[in-house]
Amino acid sequence: MTASPLAPQWLSQPEDTNALRPQLWAQDVARGAGGELEISGIPVSRIAEEFGTPVFVMSEADFRARARDFKDSFDAAFAGLCGGADVYYAGKSFLCTEVARWVSSEGLRLDTCSGGELAVARRAGLHGSQLGLHGNNKSLAELTRALDMELGRIVVDSLGELEMLGNLASSRGERANVMLRLTPGVHASTHEFIATAHEDQKFGLSMVADPDLDGMSPAMAAVETALKHDGVNLVGVHCHIGSQIFESAGFELAARRLLGFLAEVKQDYGVELAELDLGGGYGIAYTEADAPRPAAEIANAMAAVVGSTCSELGLAVPRISIEPGRAIVGPSTFTLYRAGTTKTVRVDTPDGGTSPRRYVSVDGGMSDNARPVLYGADYSAVLASRTSEADAVLSRVVGKHCESGDIVVRDAYLPGDVTASDLLAVPGTGAYCWVLSSNYNYLTRPPVVAVRDGAARLIVRGETEDDLLARDVS
Ligand SMILES: Cc1ncc(COP(=O)(O)O)c(C=O)c1O
């Protein structure tokens, strides 16, 4: 078999389409003796039978291990500098009551960004001191809820919000714990980052001098306001430079810029702010082309930069925190689909010929994974219910929605005999899939099943047709 001229450069022709690439899968996923995909020893056909398809299948052990790895690695790297580090799991990547409990029991905190996410945290029994709240447009109701829950930190995004929160807290005779979200002029994604001065985006306070503020930066103006306000306890500063990042250079530049800002605060106001949050964004493997770095390596590189920059600037090392989401939950989960119709089309190639592409439709699609449509994200897929000796064929896994862009996996070599009723598994769907799911075409949102020690249980039930109809008022 020759490689398809339609395949992207990064996609290699597999010697064995049944093989699993370990970096794509949760630690307890393997093929069983009969060739079927198993998680914690449970065959996927049993999961499909009990819970239906599509279904998100999450390894609790894998999630917990990655959460612990981040916590232990950052604690160890920063122990000598500032007594350890705090890891806030970014709930926006995936959140439900059960997962909030895992986060807490592994010693992590929870980063939320809406009243709804705070409600999940409350139901899970987390205390406000374990929580942070983000958002560029928090409502008065959300800020009130945050104060009611005695949040450990509210990450303030603008001067207007700072006033609103400060006044609210002071009217209650309280002080809100505030972190200021700054825009360090660093944007990173995968293997590249760009550094700019001015920021043209909705999040955060600019660090660049603003003529409308008499030459002060919005970030410094916020510090001044916060320090004076009797409703504000200014805890520190925060930044988040992007997502799915593999290189450390962008993180390091952002850390240096924020520490430089803390040194200016010290010089101008005589105050050393206690905390620095460097956000999330650590990359994971969606395809064979991705090679994520171990948490310990990231932590050690960050600690080296933070330590040396602080000594250059004569600054006490602030307490460091980070907010990983995708890197904890993404690889813990695969989506299990049932294949339906297939067809092969011939596609024109640059040399004037044509080449086949096989379309394999599954029983979900952009309603359970919007990332391919939203960002052109790539995923991988395997035949899960059995092995096959058929030749590998360049395939496109597509959903069942009324959009031609409804693609689940743009390019994968799958066995040429994949057919209706086979089960397909798509790994790396733990982050930003279920949380972005929709009812497009009146499909029901899939359930989330957690697997641990050879047992599978529902942690979020799937929607039913009754759920779909429940909001129609007539
Ligand atoms: C402020 C903030 N923190 C953390 C995260 C989590 O990023 P990731 O899931 O890529 O680690 C995000 C994601 O958008 C974010 O906006």
Tab-separated table of C-alpha atoms and ligand atoms in Angstrom:
chain	number	residue	atom	x	y	z
A	1	MET	CA	0.000	0.000	0.000
A	2	THR	CA	1.339	3.467	-0.884
A	3	ALA	CA	0.801	6.648	1.104
A	4	SER	CA	-2.163	8.728	0.039
A	5	PRO	CA	-1.214	11.978	-1.717
A	6	LEU	CA	-4.177	13.527	0.143
A	7	ALA	CA	-2.687	12.813	3.573
A	8	PRO	CA	-1.218	15.746	5.511
A	9	GLN	CA	2.568	15.658	5.907
A	10	TRP	CA	2.457	14.865	9.601
A	11	LEU	CA	0.353	11.714	9.139
A	12	SER	CA	2.466	8.605	8.694
A	13	GLN	CA	1.220	5.409	7.185
A	14	PRO	CA	0.742	2.973	10.045
A	15	GLU	CA	2.399	-0.421	9.854
A	16	ASP	CA	-0.454	-1.722	11.964
A	17	THR	CA	-3.744	0.203	12.103
A	18	ASN	CA	-4.671	-1.709	15.273
A	19	ALA	CA	-1.721	-0.340	17.256
A	20	LEU	CA	-2.349	2.367	19.871
A	21	ARG	CA	0.025	5.296	20.268
A	22	PRO	CA	0.461	5.564	24.065
A	23	GLN	CA	0.677	9.379	24.143
A	24	LEU	CA	-2.872	9.636	22.762
A	25	TRP	CA	-4.610	7.410	25.294
A	26	ALA	CA	-5.406	7.283	28.981
A	27	GLN	CA	-3.025	5.058	30.927
A	28	ASP	CA	-5.522	2.198	31.367
A	29	VAL	CA	-6.614	1.886	27.731
A	30	ALA	CA	-5.315	-1.143	25.812
A	31	ARG	CA	-6.477	-3.807	23.390
A	32	GLY	CA	-7.751	-6.926	25.129
A	33	ALA	CA	-6.845	-10.490	24.197
A	34	GLY	CA	-9.513	-10.603	21.492
A	35	GLY	CA	-8.360	-7.292	19.990
A	36	GLU	CA	-11.179	-5.111	21.296
A	37	LEU	CA	-10.323	-1.787	22.921
A	38	GLU	CA	-10.631	-1.923	26.721
A	39	ILE	CA	-10.432	0.634	29.478
A	40	SER	CA	-9.504	-0.648	32.915
A	41	GLY	CA	-10.270	-4.108	31.507
A	42	ILE	CA	-13.797	-3.201	30.338
A	43	PRO	CA	-14.428	-3.853	26.632
A	44	VAL	CA	-15.838	-0.872	24.780
A	45	SER	CA	-18.716	-2.973	23.432
A	46	ARG	CA	-19.929	-3.389	27.007
A	47	ILE	CA	-19.777	0.372	27.574
A	48	ALA	CA	-21.673	0.992	24.312
A	49	GLU	CA	-24.318	-1.555	25.265
A	50	GLU	CA	-24.857	-0.141	28.742
A	51	PHE	CA	-24.619	3.597	28.049
A	52	GLY	CA	-25.244	3.931	24.312
A	53	THR	CA	-23.185	5.918	21.813
A	54	PRO	CA	-21.818	8.485	21.420
A	55	VAL	CA	-20.395	8.434	24.930
A	56	PHE	CA	-17.471	10.196	26.607
A	57	VAL	CA	-15.406	7.570	28.426
A	58	MET	CA	-13.160	9.010	31.105
A	59	SER	CA	-10.419	7.266	33.070
A	60	GLU	CA	-10.582	8.431	36.669
A	61	ALA	CA	-7.118	7.028	37.393
A	62	ASP	CA	-5.625	8.903	34.447
A	63	PHE	CA	-7.293	12.190	35.394
A	64	ARG	CA	-6.136	11.885	38.992
A	65	ALA	CA	-2.598	10.905	37.986
A	66	ARG	CA	-2.216	13.935	35.708
A	67	ALA	CA	-3.692	16.254	38.332
A	68	ARG	CA	-1.273	14.888	40.953
A	69	ASP	CA	1.627	15.107	38.538
A	70	PHE	CA	1.040	18.840	37.994
A	71	LYS	CA	0.608	19.476	41.701
A	72	ASP	CA	3.665	17.440	42.777
A	73	SER	CA	5.900	18.733	39.977
A	74	PHE	CA	5.135	22.411	40.571
A	75	ASP	CA	5.281	21.991	44.344
A	76	ALA	CA	8.698	20.361	44.070
A	77	ALA	CA	10.064	22.893	41.560
A	78	PHE	CA	8.951	25.919	43.604
A	79	ALA	CA	9.466	24.491	47.106
A	80	GLY	CA	12.824	26.208	47.583
A	81	LEU	CA	11.644	29.487	46.029
A	82	CYS	CA	8.237	30.193	47.550
A	83	GLY	CA	7.288	27.084	49.536
A	84	GLY	CA	5.489	25.342	46.643
A	85	ALA	CA	2.852	26.213	44.074
A	86	ASP	CA	-0.934	26.164	43.761
A	87	VAL	CA	-2.563	24.387	40.844
A	88	TYR	CA	-6.014	25.589	39.837
A	89	TYR	CA	-7.689	23.081	37.522
A	90	ALA	CA	-9.379	25.095	34.739
A	91	GLY	CA	-13.005	23.975	35.009
A	92	LYS	CA	-13.867	25.473	31.623
A	93	SER	CA	-12.062	22.523	29.995
A	94	PHE	CA	-14.444	20.025	31.605
A	95	LEU	CA	-16.464	20.262	34.788
A	96	CYS	CA	-19.125	18.277	36.594
A	97	THR	CA	-19.747	17.653	40.275
A	98	GLU	CA	-17.800	14.400	40.394
A	99	VAL	CA	-14.735	15.863	38.666
A	100	ALA	CA	-14.765	18.888	40.998
A	101	ARG	CA	-14.531	16.376	43.874
A	102	TRP	CA	-11.564	14.582	42.262
A	103	VAL	CA	-9.818	17.935	41.828
A	104	SER	CA	-10.282	18.782	45.474
A	105	SER	CA	-9.287	15.361	46.755
A	106	GLU	CA	-6.018	15.509	44.771
A	107	GLY	CA	-5.114	18.782	46.502
A	108	LEU	CA	-5.794	21.072	43.540
A	109	ARG	CA	-7.960	24.154	43.524
A	110	LEU	CA	-10.603	25.040	40.959
A	111	ASP	CA	-10.613	27.888	38.475
A	112	THR	CA	-14.169	28.850	37.501
A	113	CYS	CA	-15.420	31.475	35.086
A	114	SER	CA	-19.161	31.797	35.611
A	115	GLY	CA	-21.921	31.584	38.202
A	116	GLY	CA	-22.806	28.165	36.770
A	117	GLU	CA	-19.320	26.800	37.372
A	118	LEU	CA	-19.440	28.213	40.911
A	119	ALA	CA	-22.732	26.341	41.399
A	120	VAL	CA	-21.024	23.076	40.421
A	121	ALA	CA	-18.176	23.797	42.857
A	122	ARG	CA	-20.677	24.475	45.629
A	123	ARG	CA	-22.596	21.292	44.921
A	124	ALA	CA	-19.320	19.358	45.015
A	125	GLY	CA	-18.687	20.747	48.508
A	126	LEU	CA	-15.630	22.837	47.687
A	127	HIS	CA	-14.883	25.755	49.971
A	128	GLY	CA	-14.532	29.278	48.583
A	129	SER	CA	-10.870	29.341	49.612
A	130	GLN	CA	-10.242	26.619	46.989
A	131	LEU	CA	-11.793	28.664	44.188
A	132	GLY	CA	-10.900	31.374	41.723
A	133	LEU	CA	-13.299	33.248	39.453
A	134	HIS	CA	-12.393	34.532	35.994
A	135	GLY	CA	-14.301	36.333	33.249
A	136	ASN	CA	-14.157	39.567	31.284
A	137	ASN	CA	-17.812	40.431	31.968
A	138	LYS	CA	-18.822	39.091	35.355
A	139	SER	CA	-22.301	40.138	36.370
A	140	LEU	CA	-23.175	41.754	39.668
A	141	ALA	CA	-24.973	38.512	40.563
A	142	GLU	CA	-21.802	36.491	39.862
A	143	LEU	CA	-19.641	38.845	41.925
A	144	THR	CA	-22.200	38.723	44.738
A	145	ARG	CA	-22.174	34.935	44.655
A	146	ALA	CA	-18.368	34.978	44.728
A	147	LEU	CA	-18.405	37.143	47.867
A	148	ASP	CA	-21.151	35.008	49.435
A	149	MET	CA	-18.962	31.956	48.864
A	150	GLU	CA	-15.888	33.782	50.286
A	151	LEU	CA	-13.774	33.117	47.209
A	152	GLY	CA	-10.016	32.863	47.642
A	153	ARG	CA	-9.498	34.997	44.552
A	154	ILE	CA	-11.496	36.943	42.025
A	155	VAL	CA	-9.445	37.633	38.912
A	156	VAL	CA	-10.414	41.147	37.883
A	157	ASP	CA	-10.272	41.877	34.177
A	158	SER	CA	-10.846	45.644	33.862
A	159	LEU	CA	-10.827	48.951	35.744
A	160	GLY	CA	-14.631	49.087	35.604
A	161	GLU	CA	-14.954	45.671	37.146
A	162	LEU	CA	-12.467	46.603	39.867
A	163	GLU	CA	-14.647	49.566	40.878
A	164	MET	CA	-17.813	47.465	40.754
A	165	LEU	CA	-16.354	44.660	42.877
A	166	GLY	CA	-14.604	47.001	45.325
A	167	ASN	CA	-17.792	49.007	45.887
A	168	LEU	CA	-19.883	45.857	46.265
A	169	ALA	CA	-17.496	44.371	48.837
A	170	SER	CA	-17.173	47.625	50.748
A	171	SER	CA	-20.981	48.030	50.888
A	172	ARG	CA	-21.011	44.630	52.619
A	173	GLY	CA	-18.217	45.651	54.989
A	174	GLU	CA	-15.877	43.168	53.303
A	175	ARG	CA	-12.686	43.105	51.238
A	176	ALA	CA	-12.623	41.032	48.055
A	177	ASN	CA	-9.470	38.995	47.354
A	178	VAL	CA	-8.380	40.353	43.981
A	179	MET	CA	-5.889	39.198	41.366
A	180	LEU	CA	-5.460	41.516	38.373
A	181	ARG	CA	-5.416	39.887	34.938
A	182	LEU	CA	-2.694	41.584	32.899
A	183	THR	CA	-1.959	41.301	29.201
A	184	PRO	CA	1.795	40.771	28.937
A	185	GLY	CA	1.910	41.138	25.136
A	186	VAL	CA	2.751	37.472	24.623
A	187	HIS	CA	0.507	35.186	22.582
A	188	ALA	CA	1.426	31.586	22.165
A	189	SER	CA	0.007	28.645	20.355
A	190	THR	CA	1.656	25.283	19.754
A	191	HIS	CA	5.261	25.945	18.624
A	192	GLU	CA	5.136	29.676	18.088
A	193	PHE	CA	4.613	32.768	20.102
A	194	ILE	CA	4.434	36.406	19.232
A	195	ALA	CA	5.440	39.245	21.480
A	196	THR	CA	3.769	42.609	21.034
A	197	ALA	CA	3.414	45.759	23.082
A	198	HIS	CA	-0.209	46.724	22.516
A	199	GLU	CA	-2.915	44.124	22.976
A	200	ASP	CA	-5.964	44.043	20.754
A	201	GLN	CA	-8.145	41.551	22.628
A	202	LYS	CA	-10.992	41.554	25.106
A	203	PHE	CA	-9.197	40.090	28.131
A	204	GLY	CA	-7.131	41.849	30.727
A	205	LEU	CA	-5.445	45.089	31.664
A	206	SER	CA	-2.795	46.471	29.351
A	207	MET	CA	0.703	46.999	30.723
A	208	VAL	CA	1.424	49.750	28.188
A	209	ALA	CA	1.310	53.487	29.061
A	210	ASP	CA	-2.044	54.980	28.093
A	211	PRO	CA	-2.355	58.686	27.176
A	212	ASP	CA	-5.926	58.665	28.525
A	213	LEU	CA	-4.517	57.741	31.963
A	214	ASP	CA	-1.859	60.478	31.995
A	215	GLY	CA	0.705	58.023	30.712
A	216	MET	CA	-0.014	55.377	33.337
A	217	SER	CA	-0.790	51.851	32.137
A	218	PRO	CA	-4.285	50.470	32.856
A	219	ALA	CA	-2.524	47.693	34.810
A	220	MET	CA	-0.717	50.172	37.071
A	221	ALA	CA	-3.848	52.322	37.402
A	222	ALA	CA	-5.667	49.205	38.613
A	223	VAL	CA	-2.941	48.539	41.180
A	224	GLU	CA	-3.206	52.095	42.468
A	225	THR	CA	-7.008	51.913	42.679
A	226	ALA	CA	-6.921	48.489	44.327
A	227	LEU	CA	-4.371	49.522	46.946
A	228	LYS	CA	-6.482	52.529	47.925
A	229	HIS	CA	-9.878	50.818	47.868
A	230	ASP	CA	-11.273	49.708	51.237
A	231	GLY	CA	-13.242	46.925	49.499
A	232	VAL	CA	-10.196	45.316	47.885
A	233	ASN	CA	-7.446	43.055	49.157
A	234	LEU	CA	-4.939	43.038	46.286
A	235	VAL	CA	-3.382	39.571	46.258
A	236	GLY	CA	-1.366	39.580	43.032
A	237	VAL	CA	-1.327	39.497	39.240
A	238	HIS	CA	-2.263	36.953	36.588
A	239	CYS	CA	-1.761	36.217	32.903
A	240	HIS	CA	-2.783	33.514	30.443
A	241	ILE	CA	-0.985	33.522	27.096
A	242	GLY	CA	-2.792	30.910	25.022
A	243	SER	CA	-3.589	27.244	24.627
A	244	GLN	CA	-2.083	24.007	23.328
A	245	ILE	CA	1.459	25.349	23.862
A	246	PHE	CA	4.483	23.033	23.725
A	247	GLU	CA	7.413	25.446	23.924
A	248	SER	CA	8.372	27.157	27.167
A	249	ALA	CA	9.742	30.397	25.652
A	250	GLY	CA	6.347	32.169	25.648
A	251	PHE	CA	5.638	31.238	29.282
A	252	GLU	CA	9.110	32.393	30.283
A	253	LEU	CA	8.800	35.771	28.575
A	254	ALA	CA	5.368	36.328	30.153
A	255	ALA	CA	6.753	35.435	33.603
A	256	ARG	CA	9.644	37.871	33.158
A	257	ARG	CA	7.298	40.666	32.063
A	258	LEU	CA	4.944	40.136	35.006
A	259	LEU	CA	7.800	39.971	37.498
A	260	GLY	CA	9.147	43.209	36.001
A	261	PHE	CA	5.729	44.716	36.644
A	262	LEU	CA	5.778	43.513	40.270
A	263	ALA	CA	9.186	45.167	40.671
A	264	GLU	CA	7.697	48.454	39.396
A	265	VAL	CA	4.823	48.121	41.875
A	266	LYS	CA	7.363	47.647	44.646
A	267	GLN	CA	9.347	50.691	43.545
A	268	ASP	CA	6.321	52.976	43.057
A	269	TYR	CA	4.118	51.889	45.971
A	270	GLY	CA	6.481	50.093	48.352
A	271	VAL	CA	4.318	46.966	48.191
A	272	GLU	CA	5.428	43.455	47.249
A	273	LEU	CA	2.373	41.620	45.930
A	274	ALA	CA	2.118	38.097	47.271
A	275	GLU	CA	1.016	36.021	44.269
A	276	LEU	CA	1.707	35.466	40.572
A	277	ASP	CA	-0.512	33.223	38.425
A	278	LEU	CA	0.924	32.146	35.082
A	279	GLY	CA	-2.302	30.648	33.677
A	280	GLY	CA	-2.728	27.416	31.732
A	281	GLY	CA	-2.235	26.370	28.133
A	282	TYR	CA	0.026	23.283	28.267
A	283	GLY	CA	-0.279	21.219	25.096
A	284	ILE	CA	-1.412	17.604	24.762
A	285	ALA	CA	-1.172	14.992	22.002
A	286	TYR	CA	-4.151	14.915	19.665
A	287	THR	CA	-2.230	13.233	16.855
A	288	GLU	CA	1.095	11.491	16.325
A	289	ALA	CA	2.602	14.906	15.453
A	290	ASP	CA	2.217	16.235	19.011
A	291	ALA	CA	4.878	15.632	21.668
A	292	PRO	CA	3.840	17.168	24.996
A	293	ARG	CA	6.440	17.922	27.653
A	294	PRO	CA	6.235	16.266	31.057
A	295	ALA	CA	4.841	18.492	33.826
A	296	ALA	CA	8.113	18.251	35.776
A	297	GLU	CA	10.103	19.626	32.837
A	298	ILE	CA	7.712	22.577	32.435
A	299	ALA	CA	7.759	23.245	36.189
A	300	ASN	CA	11.560	23.178	36.425
A	301	ALA	CA	11.965	25.523	33.454
A	302	MET	CA	9.455	27.979	34.954
A	303	ALA	CA	11.063	27.814	38.396
A	304	ALA	CA	14.494	28.562	36.913
A	305	VAL	CA	13.169	31.666	35.137
A	306	VAL	CA	11.128	32.891	38.099
A	307	GLY	CA	14.036	32.342	40.534
A	308	SER	CA	16.657	34.097	38.414
A	309	THR	CA	14.377	37.004	37.424
A	310	CYS	CA	13.393	37.651	41.036
A	311	SER	CA	17.011	37.761	42.161
A	312	GLU	CA	17.929	40.103	39.281
A	313	LEU	CA	15.055	42.396	40.301
A	314	GLY	CA	15.624	42.142	44.062
A	315	LEU	CA	12.124	40.789	44.516
A	316	ALA	CA	10.923	38.177	46.988
A	317	VAL	CA	9.574	35.227	44.961
A	318	PRO	CA	5.762	35.497	44.942
A	319	ARG	CA	3.610	32.422	45.555
A	320	ILE	CA	3.205	30.866	42.095
A	321	SER	CA	0.015	29.368	40.713
A	322	ILE	CA	-0.963	27.861	37.363
A	323	GLU	CA	-4.281	26.918	35.724
A	324	PRO	CA	-3.965	23.818	33.538
A	325	GLY	CA	-7.179	22.359	32.125
A	326	ARG	CA	-6.596	20.512	28.870
A	327	ALA	CA	-3.344	18.880	30.051
A	328	ILE	CA	-5.166	17.231	32.966
A	329	VAL	CA	-8.485	16.177	31.469
A	330	GLY	CA	-7.836	16.019	27.710
A	331	PRO	CA	-5.955	12.711	27.479
A	332	SER	CA	-8.089	11.045	30.190
A	333	THR	CA	-11.069	10.673	27.851
A	334	PHE	CA	-12.031	9.161	24.516
A	335	THR	CA	-15.300	9.451	22.668
A	336	LEU	CA	-16.863	6.197	21.563
A	337	TYR	CA	-18.984	6.391	18.414
A	338	ARG	CA	-20.841	3.861	16.345
A	339	ALA	CA	-20.051	3.918	12.648
A	340	GLY	CA	-22.893	4.161	10.141
A	341	THR	CA	-22.702	4.866	6.449
A	342	THR	CA	-19.436	4.894	4.512
A	343	LYS	CA	-18.549	6.090	1.053
A	344	THR	CA	-15.435	6.632	-1.007
A	345	VAL	CA	-14.910	9.696	-3.158
A	346	ARG	CA	-12.126	10.393	-5.611
A	347	VAL	CA	-10.324	13.656	-5.021
A	348	ASP	CA	-8.216	15.574	-7.540
A	349	THR	CA	-4.483	15.543	-6.799
A	350	PRO	CA	-1.888	18.175	-7.819
A	351	ASP	CA	-0.331	15.809	-10.420
A	352	GLY	CA	-3.601	15.778	-12.409
A	353	GLY	CA	-4.754	12.404	-11.133
A	354	THR	CA	-7.230	11.429	-8.443
A	355	SER	CA	-6.949	9.621	-5.149
A	356	PRO	CA	-9.566	7.980	-2.932
A	357	ARG	CA	-10.788	9.340	0.375
A	358	ARG	CA	-13.121	7.218	2.462
A	359	TYR	CA	-15.827	8.925	4.492
A	360	VAL	CA	-16.963	7.120	7.632
A	361	SER	CA	-20.046	8.639	9.299
A	362	VAL	CA	-20.594	8.300	13.041
A	363	ASP	CA	-23.597	8.841	15.276
A	364	GLY	CA	-22.416	12.190	16.738
A	365	GLY	CA	-20.270	14.968	15.312
A	366	MET	CA	-19.957	18.707	15.752
A	367	SER	CA	-22.571	18.669	18.529
A	368	ASP	CA	-20.244	16.622	20.777
A	369	ASN	CA	-16.929	17.925	19.394
A	370	ALA	CA	-17.009	21.433	17.972
A	371	ARG	CA	-13.222	21.889	17.967
A	372	PRO	CA	-12.587	20.690	14.396
A	373	VAL	CA	-15.212	23.133	13.105
A	374	LEU	CA	-14.218	25.967	15.450
A	375	TYR	CA	-10.444	25.756	15.206
A	376	GLY	CA	-9.664	23.237	12.459
A	377	ALA	CA	-8.425	20.963	15.269
A	378	ASP	CA	-7.004	17.565	14.311
A	379	TYR	CA	-7.827	14.319	16.101
A	380	SER	CA	-7.018	10.639	15.668
A	381	ALA	CA	-9.302	7.590	15.514
A	382	VAL	CA	-9.073	3.817	15.786
A	383	LEU	CA	-11.389	0.932	15.071
A	384	ALA	CA	-12.287	-0.017	18.649
A	385	SER	CA	-14.688	-2.979	18.596
A	386	ARG	CA	-12.260	-5.332	16.844
A	387	THR	CA	-8.931	-5.489	15.064
A	388	SER	CA	-8.666	-5.718	11.296
A	389	GLU	CA	-6.091	-6.968	8.843
A	390	ALA	CA	-7.586	-4.915	6.003
A	391	ASP	CA	-5.339	-2.368	4.278
A	392	ALA	CA	-5.198	1.065	5.855
A	393	VAL	CA	-7.201	3.615	3.876
A	394	LEU	CA	-7.043	7.389	4.195
A	395	SER	CA	-10.335	8.146	5.911
A	396	ARG	CA	-12.316	11.103	7.186
A	397	VAL	CA	-14.563	10.531	10.168
A	398	VAL	CA	-17.621	12.758	9.882
A	399	GLY	CA	-20.692	13.422	11.977
A	400	LYS	CA	-24.385	13.237	11.182
A	401	HIS	CA	-25.167	16.976	11.166
A	402	CYS	CA	-26.453	19.097	8.320
A	403	GLU	CA	-23.119	20.803	7.701
A	404	SER	CA	-20.460	19.636	5.291
A	405	GLY	CA	-17.867	20.991	7.748
A	406	ASP	CA	-19.121	18.514	10.362
A	407	ILE	CA	-15.819	16.676	10.661
A	408	VAL	CA	-14.705	14.673	13.694
A	409	VAL	CA	-11.314	13.470	12.411
A	410	ARG	CA	-10.075	15.141	9.252
A	411	ASP	CA	-7.397	12.595	8.338
A	412	ALA	CA	-6.759	9.127	9.728
A	413	TYR	CA	-5.628	5.847	8.256
A	414	LEU	CA	-8.368	3.376	9.190
A	415	PRO	CA	-8.765	-0.218	8.077
A	416	GLY	CA	-10.583	-0.278	4.728
A	417	ASP	CA	-13.248	-2.658	6.061
A	418	VAL	CA	-14.648	-0.334	8.753
A	419	THR	CA	-18.371	-0.663	8.350
A	420	ALA	CA	-21.763	0.111	9.881
A	421	SER	CA	-22.072	-0.980	13.533
A	422	ASP	CA	-18.313	-0.975	14.173
A	423	LEU	CA	-17.263	1.113	17.153
A	424	LEU	CA	-14.715	3.893	16.627
A	425	ALA	CA	-12.807	5.606	19.418
A	426	VAL	CA	-11.422	9.147	19.214
A	427	PRO	CA	-8.850	9.876	21.960
A	428	GLY	CA	-8.012	13.195	23.629
A	429	THR	CA	-11.610	14.447	23.840
A	430	GLY	CA	-11.660	15.238	27.567
A	431	ALA	CA	-11.121	18.988	27.168
A	432	TYR	CA	-13.351	21.515	25.401
A	433	CYS	CA	-15.610	18.875	23.811
A	434	TRP	CA	-18.442	17.972	26.199
A	435	VAL	CA	-18.394	21.517	27.634
A	436	LEU	CA	-18.849	22.953	24.140
A	437	SER	CA	-21.489	20.406	23.139
A	438	SER	CA	-24.797	21.556	21.687
A	439	ASN	CA	-28.190	20.270	20.640
A	440	TYR	CA	-27.652	21.162	16.994
A	441	ASN	CA	-30.166	19.280	14.839
A	442	TYR	CA	-31.875	18.305	18.107
A	443	LEU	CA	-29.297	15.710	18.976
A	444	THR	CA	-29.076	14.865	22.656
A	445	ARG	CA	-25.834	15.630	24.502
A	446	PRO	CA	-23.941	12.399	25.269
A	447	PRO	CA	-23.383	10.979	28.737
A	448	VAL	CA	-20.011	11.007	30.489
A	449	VAL	CA	-18.937	7.673	31.948
A	450	ALA	CA	-16.087	7.371	34.443
A	451	VAL	CA	-14.140	4.138	34.655
A	452	ARG	CA	-12.194	3.038	37.701
A	453	ASP	CA	-10.834	-0.323	38.881
A	454	GLY	CA	-12.738	-2.306	36.281
A	455	ALA	CA	-16.094	-0.596	36.889
A	456	ALA	CA	-17.864	2.006	34.746
A	457	ARG	CA	-20.383	4.472	36.133
A	458	LEU	CA	-22.299	7.470	34.844
A	459	ILE	CA	-21.041	10.804	36.129
A	460	VAL	CA	-23.182	12.899	33.797
A	461	ARG	CA	-26.275	11.311	32.317
A	462	GLY	CA	-26.983	11.779	28.635
A	463	GLU	CA	-29.888	13.923	27.547
A	464	THR	CA	-33.177	12.404	26.476
A	465	GLU	CA	-35.806	13.561	24.013
A	466	ASP	CA	-37.799	14.753	27.018
A	467	ASP	CA	-34.890	17.043	27.912
A	468	LEU	CA	-34.918	18.384	24.367
A	469	LEU	CA	-38.616	19.186	24.531
A	470	ALA	CA	-38.730	20.361	28.143
A	471	ARG	CA	-38.014	24.016	27.383
A	472	ASP	CA	-40.649	24.435	24.662
A	473	VAL	CA	-43.434	26.328	26.388
A	474	SER	CA	-46.295	25.086	24.231
B	1	LIG	C1	-7.613	32.287	32.139
B	1	LIG	C2	-7.456	30.880	31.699
B	1	LIG	N1	-6.824	30.006	32.508
B	1	LIG	C3	-6.680	28.712	32.163
B	1	LIG	C4	-7.150	28.233	30.963
B	1	LIG	C5	-6.968	26.770	30.648
B	1	LIG	O1	-6.208	26.563	29.502
B	1	LIG	P1	-5.789	25.080	29.095
B	1	LIG	O2	-7.004	24.226	29.185
B	1	LIG	O3	-5.286	25.223	27.698
B	1	LIG	O4	-4.726	24.641	30.060
B	1	LIG	C6	-7.796	29.099	30.078
B	1	LIG	C7	-8.291	28.620	28.780
B	1	LIG	O5	-8.805	29.294	27.951
B	1	LIG	C8	-7.958	30.463	30.455
B	1	LIG	O6	-8.579	31.337	29.656
